């Protein structure tokens, strides 16, 4: 059974550009969550999708957005990149939306903004 | 607000010995889950053990066990017979039960298992 797949694994972008990260959940999983991991702030929740609907959003500026497609794949987009957006972005998928099943994580996308 | 606190940024243990990682949390919810996740150098976040707040019995998974003290809002992880492969960052994580999968992470404890 394939795990959670995040692409690309590494990205280098210039300040002011925008970026799109992709997450393919485990087959059959309908919930996808995104987290930002930085040395200073640790792991912070970005947003959560279930059946193409955003159910929760973390405390991030509007430059951070996401969506989920009918096949449960999810994308997150960051516009007008800032140096502080450099981070590891992790995606997690779960079977249901109620927290009663295990969250499986991808290996992350390492974004570097220069 | 829900918070998770891990007061040990780094710990070290000799191979085959036992180590305990500490965690305290705060939530106003009555129903919630607590987890320990590990993140080795490969960055892959892996679930180690899970505890449901309404269950009084402490969870155990092979060499890993927890000490869950609900009244004190404490959730420690004990690793027995430590192995080199246990070297990783360990995160204590809180999840309020309900229509959400939003995980609240502690700051992590970097565990180094020495040969």
mmCIF file of N, CA, C and O in Angstrom, chain B residues 61-106:
data_model
loop_
_atom_site.group_PDB
_atom_site.id
_atom_site.type_symbol
_atom_site.label_atom_id
_atom_site.label_comp_id
_atom_site.label_asym_id
_atom_site.label_seq_id
_atom_site.Cartn_x
_atom_site.Cartn_y
_atom_site.Cartn_z
ATOM 1 N N UNK B 61 3.138 -0.360 23.556
ATOM 2 C CA UNK B 61 3.453 -0.898 22.243
ATOM 3 C C UNK B 61 4.879 -1.423 22.290
ATOM 4 O O UNK B 61 5.845 -0.675 22.165
ATOM 5 N N UNK B 62 4.978 -2.723 22.491
ATOM 6 C CA UNK B 62 6.303 -3.357 22.549
ATOM 7 C C UNK B 62 7.191 -2.663 23.589
ATOM 8 O O UNK B 62 6.876 -2.685 24.775
ATOM 9 N N UNK B 63 8.285 -2.042 23.173
ATOM 10 C CA UNK B 63 9.223 -1.419 24.121
ATOM 11 C C UNK B 63 8.767 -0.029 24.572
ATOM 12 O O UNK B 63 9.431 0.596 25.420
ATOM 13 N N UNK B 64 7.671 0.452 24.029
ATOM 14 C CA UNK B 64 7.207 1.804 24.317
ATOM 15 C C UNK B 64 5.964 1.749 25.210
ATOM 16 O O UNK B 64 5.036 0.981 24.935
ATOM 17 N N UNK B 65 5.952 2.552 26.233
ATOM 18 C CA UNK B 65 4.777 2.643 27.099
ATOM 19 C C UNK B 65 4.636 4.085 27.569
ATOM 20 O O UNK B 65 5.582 4.871 27.521
ATOM 21 N N UNK B 66 3.419 4.411 27.998
ATOM 22 C CA UNK B 66 3.169 5.767 28.468
ATOM 23 C C UNK B 66 2.695 5.730 29.913
ATOM 24 O O UNK B 66 2.175 4.729 30.391
ATOM 25 N N UNK B 67 2.884 6.875 30.577
ATOM 26 C CA UNK B 67 2.310 7.102 31.894
ATOM 27 C C UNK B 67 1.376 8.289 31.740
ATOM 28 O O UNK B 67 1.823 9.429 31.646
ATOM 29 N N UNK B 68 0.093 8.012 31.673
ATOM 30 C CA UNK B 68 -0.923 9.023 31.429
ATOM 31 C C UNK B 68 -1.572 9.402 32.754
ATOM 32 O O UNK B 68 -2.216 8.575 33.408
ATOM 33 N N UNK B 69 -1.389 10.637 33.160
ATOM 34 C CA UNK B 69 -1.976 11.159 34.389
ATOM 35 C C UNK B 69 -2.944 12.277 33.995
ATOM 36 O O UNK B 69 -2.537 13.432 33.811
ATOM 37 N N UNK B 70 -4.229 11.916 33.854
ATOM 38 C CA UNK B 70 -5.192 12.863 33.307
ATOM 39 C C UNK B 70 -5.379 14.085 34.188
ATOM 40 O O UNK B 70 -5.452 15.209 33.706
ATOM 41 N N UNK B 71 -5.481 13.888 35.479
ATOM 42 C CA UNK B 71 -5.717 15.011 36.388
ATOM 43 C C UNK B 71 -4.536 15.992 36.354
ATOM 44 O O UNK B 71 -4.720 17.204 36.396
ATOM 45 N N UNK B 72 -3.353 15.466 36.246
ATOM 46 C CA UNK B 72 -2.149 16.308 36.207
ATOM 47 C C UNK B 72 -1.846 16.784 34.802
ATOM 48 O O UNK B 72 -0.926 17.597 34.605
ATOM 49 N N UNK B 73 -2.573 16.297 33.821
ATOM 50 C CA UNK B 73 -2.348 16.608 32.411
ATOM 51 C C UNK B 73 -0.896 16.347 32.033
ATOM 52 O O UNK B 73 -0.182 17.197 31.494
ATOM 53 N N UNK B 74 -0.494 15.122 32.345
ATOM 54 C CA UNK B 74 0.867 14.689 32.085
ATOM 55 C C UNK B 74 0.834 13.418 31.236
ATOM 56 O O UNK B 74 -0.026 12.543 31.433
ATOM 57 N N UNK B 75 1.791 13.312 30.306
ATOM 58 C CA UNK B 75 1.793 12.189 29.372
ATOM 59 C C UNK B 75 3.236 11.882 29.009
ATOM 60 O O UNK B 75 3.773 12.438 28.071
ATOM 61 N N UNK B 76 3.872 10.993 29.754
ATOM 62 C CA UNK B 76 5.283 10.699 29.514
ATOM 63 C C UNK B 76 5.440 9.402 28.726
ATOM 64 O O UNK B 76 4.586 8.516 28.775
ATOM 65 N N UNK B 77 6.532 9.312 28.014
ATOM 66 C CA UNK B 77 6.851 8.140 27.180
ATOM 67 C C UNK B 77 8.068 7.445 27.752
ATOM 68 O O UNK B 77 9.116 8.081 27.968
ATOM 69 N N UNK B 78 7.940 6.141 27.981
ATOM 70 C CA UNK B 78 9.070 5.349 28.441
ATOM 71 C C UNK B 78 9.514 4.418 27.330
ATOM 72 O O UNK B 78 8.695 3.703 26.749
ATOM 73 N N UNK B 79 10.798 4.472 27.022
ATOM 74 C CA UNK B 79 11.378 3.588 26.023
ATOM 75 C C UNK B 79 12.304 2.619 26.749
ATOM 76 O O UNK B 79 13.280 3.034 27.384
ATOM 77 N N UNK B 80 11.982 1.356 26.678
ATOM 78 C CA UNK B 80 12.794 0.323 27.324
ATOM 79 C C UNK B 80 13.738 -0.302 26.301
ATOM 80 O O UNK B 80 13.446 -0.312 25.099
ATOM 81 N N UNK B 81 14.882 -0.818 26.812
ATOM 82 C CA UNK B 81 15.830 -1.497 25.937
ATOM 83 C C UNK B 81 16.119 -0.635 24.690
ATOM 84 O O UNK B 81 15.936 -1.072 23.545
ATOM 85 N N UNK B 82 16.560 0.590 24.922
ATOM 86 C CA UNK B 82 16.772 1.535 23.827
ATOM 87 C C UNK B 82 17.685 0.967 22.744
ATOM 88 O O UNK B 82 18.682 0.288 23.035
ATOM 89 N N UNK B 83 17.324 1.257 21.512
ATOM 90 C CA UNK B 83 18.095 0.787 20.367
ATOM 91 C C UNK B 83 18.585 1.986 19.550
ATOM 92 O O UNK B 83 17.989 3.066 19.602
ATOM 93 N N UNK B 84 19.651 1.767 18.794
ATOM 94 C CA UNK B 84 20.222 2.861 18.002
ATOM 95 C C UNK B 84 19.176 3.468 17.070
ATOM 96 O O UNK B 84 19.166 4.673 16.820
ATOM 97 N N UNK B 85 18.281 2.640 16.584
ATOM 98 C CA UNK B 85 17.233 3.106 15.683
ATOM 99 C C UNK B 85 16.188 3.987 16.350
ATOM 100 O O UNK B 85 15.344 4.569 15.664
ATOM 101 N N UNK B 86 16.248 4.084 17.658
ATOM 102 C CA UNK B 86 15.322 4.966 18.370
ATOM 103 C C UNK B 86 15.788 6.417 18.339
ATOM 104 O O UNK B 86 15.055 7.316 18.749
ATOM 105 N N UNK B 87 16.998 6.643 17.865
ATOM 106 C CA UNK B 87 17.504 8.015 17.757
ATOM 107 C C UNK B 87 16.601 8.814 16.829
ATOM 108 O O UNK B 87 16.415 8.461 15.666
ATOM 109 N N UNK B 88 16.014 9.877 17.360
ATOM 110 C CA UNK B 88 15.032 10.672 16.599
ATOM 111 C C UNK B 88 14.572 11.844 17.445
ATOM 112 O O UNK B 88 14.873 11.930 18.643
ATOM 113 N N UNK B 89 13.824 12.720 16.811
ATOM 114 C CA UNK B 89 13.085 13.761 17.535
ATOM 115 C C UNK B 89 11.733 13.165 17.911
ATOM 116 O O UNK B 89 11.063 12.573 17.046
ATOM 117 N N UNK B 90 11.352 13.311 19.164
ATOM 118 C CA UNK B 90 10.077 12.783 19.631
ATOM 119 C C UNK B 90 9.129 13.934 19.961
ATOM 120 O O UNK B 90 9.468 14.843 20.719
ATOM 121 N N UNK B 91 7.938 13.857 19.396
ATOM 122 C CA UNK B 91 6.943 14.900 19.612
ATOM 123 C C UNK B 91 5.762 14.337 20.389
ATOM 124 O O UNK B 91 5.215 13.278 20.050
ATOM 125 N N UNK B 92 5.352 15.082 21.385
ATOM 126 C CA UNK B 92 4.118 14.807 22.103
ATOM 127 C C UNK B 92 3.016 15.592 21.395
ATOM 128 O O UNK B 92 3.201 16.787 21.073
ATOM 129 N N UNK B 93 1.896 14.944 21.122
ATOM 130 C CA UNK B 93 0.872 15.560 20.267
ATOM 131 C C UNK B 93 -0.506 15.378 20.876
ATOM 132 O O UNK B 93 -0.838 14.307 21.396
ATOM 133 N N UNK B 94 -1.313 16.418 20.778
ATOM 134 C CA UNK B 94 -2.674 16.437 21.325
ATOM 135 C C UNK B 94 -3.668 16.606 20.192
ATOM 136 O O UNK B 94 -3.452 17.391 19.256
ATOM 137 N N UNK B 95 -4.764 15.883 20.281
ATOM 138 C CA UNK B 95 -5.841 16.010 19.299
ATOM 139 C C UNK B 95 -7.168 15.979 20.029
ATOM 140 O O UNK B 95 -7.477 15.004 20.728
ATOM 141 N N UNK B 96 -7.937 17.043 19.872
ATOM 142 C CA UNK B 96 -9.267 17.082 20.475
ATOM 143 C C UNK B 96 -10.184 16.177 19.666
ATOM 144 O O UNK B 96 -10.194 16.236 18.436
ATOM 145 N N UNK B 97 -10.928 15.344 20.360
ATOM 146 C CA UNK B 97 -11.804 14.401 19.668
ATOM 147 C C UNK B 97 -13.004 15.132 19.090
ATOM 148 O O UNK B 97 -13.593 15.998 19.731
ATOM 149 N N UNK B 98 -13.337 14.803 17.875
ATOM 150 C CA UNK B 98 -14.458 15.461 17.228
ATOM 151 C C UNK B 98 -14.216 15.540 15.748
ATOM 152 O O UNK B 98 -13.410 14.803 15.197
ATOM 153 N N UNK B 99 -14.885 16.439 15.086
ATOM 154 C CA UNK B 99 -14.791 16.545 13.636
ATOM 155 C C UNK B 99 -13.556 17.341 13.232
ATOM 156 O O UNK B 99 -13.638 18.408 12.649
ATOM 157 N N UNK B 100 -12.405 16.812 13.600
ATOM 158 C CA UNK B 100 -11.165 17.457 13.226
ATOM 159 C C UNK B 100 -10.016 16.471 13.304
ATOM 160 O O UNK B 100 -10.059 15.524 14.093
ATOM 161 N N UNK B 101 -9.004 16.714 12.488
ATOM 162 C CA UNK B 101 -7.751 15.968 12.583
ATOM 163 C C UNK B 101 -6.600 16.910 12.896
ATOM 164 O O UNK B 101 -5.450 16.601 12.625
ATOM 165 N N UNK B 102 -6.907 18.084 13.467
ATOM 166 C CA UNK B 102 -5.874 19.083 13.747
ATOM 167 C C UNK B 102 -5.032 18.643 14.922
ATOM 168 O O UNK B 102 -5.513 18.525 16.051
ATOM 169 N N UNK B 103 -3.746 18.417 14.669
ATOM 170 C CA UNK B 103 -2.814 17.975 15.703
ATOM 171 C C UNK B 103 -2.077 19.166 16.299
ATOM 172 O O UNK B 103 -1.620 20.044 15.560
ATOM 173 N N UNK B 104 -1.939 19.184 17.625
ATOM 174 C CA UNK B 104 -1.179 20.208 18.326
ATOM 175 C C UNK B 104 0.114 19.561 18.804
ATOM 176 O O UNK B 104 0.081 18.623 19.622
ATOM 177 N N UNK B 105 1.233 20.059 18.297
ATOM 178 C CA UNK B 105 2.529 19.451 18.581
ATOM 179 C C UNK B 105 3.263 20.189 19.696
ATOM 180 O O UNK B 105 3.197 21.417 19.793
ATOM 181 N N UNK B 106 3.984 19.426 20.511
ATOM 182 C CA UNK B 106 4.964 20.022 21.403
ATOM 183 C C UNK B 106 6.204 20.386 20.613
ATOM 184 O O UNK B 106 6.286 20.150 19.399
#
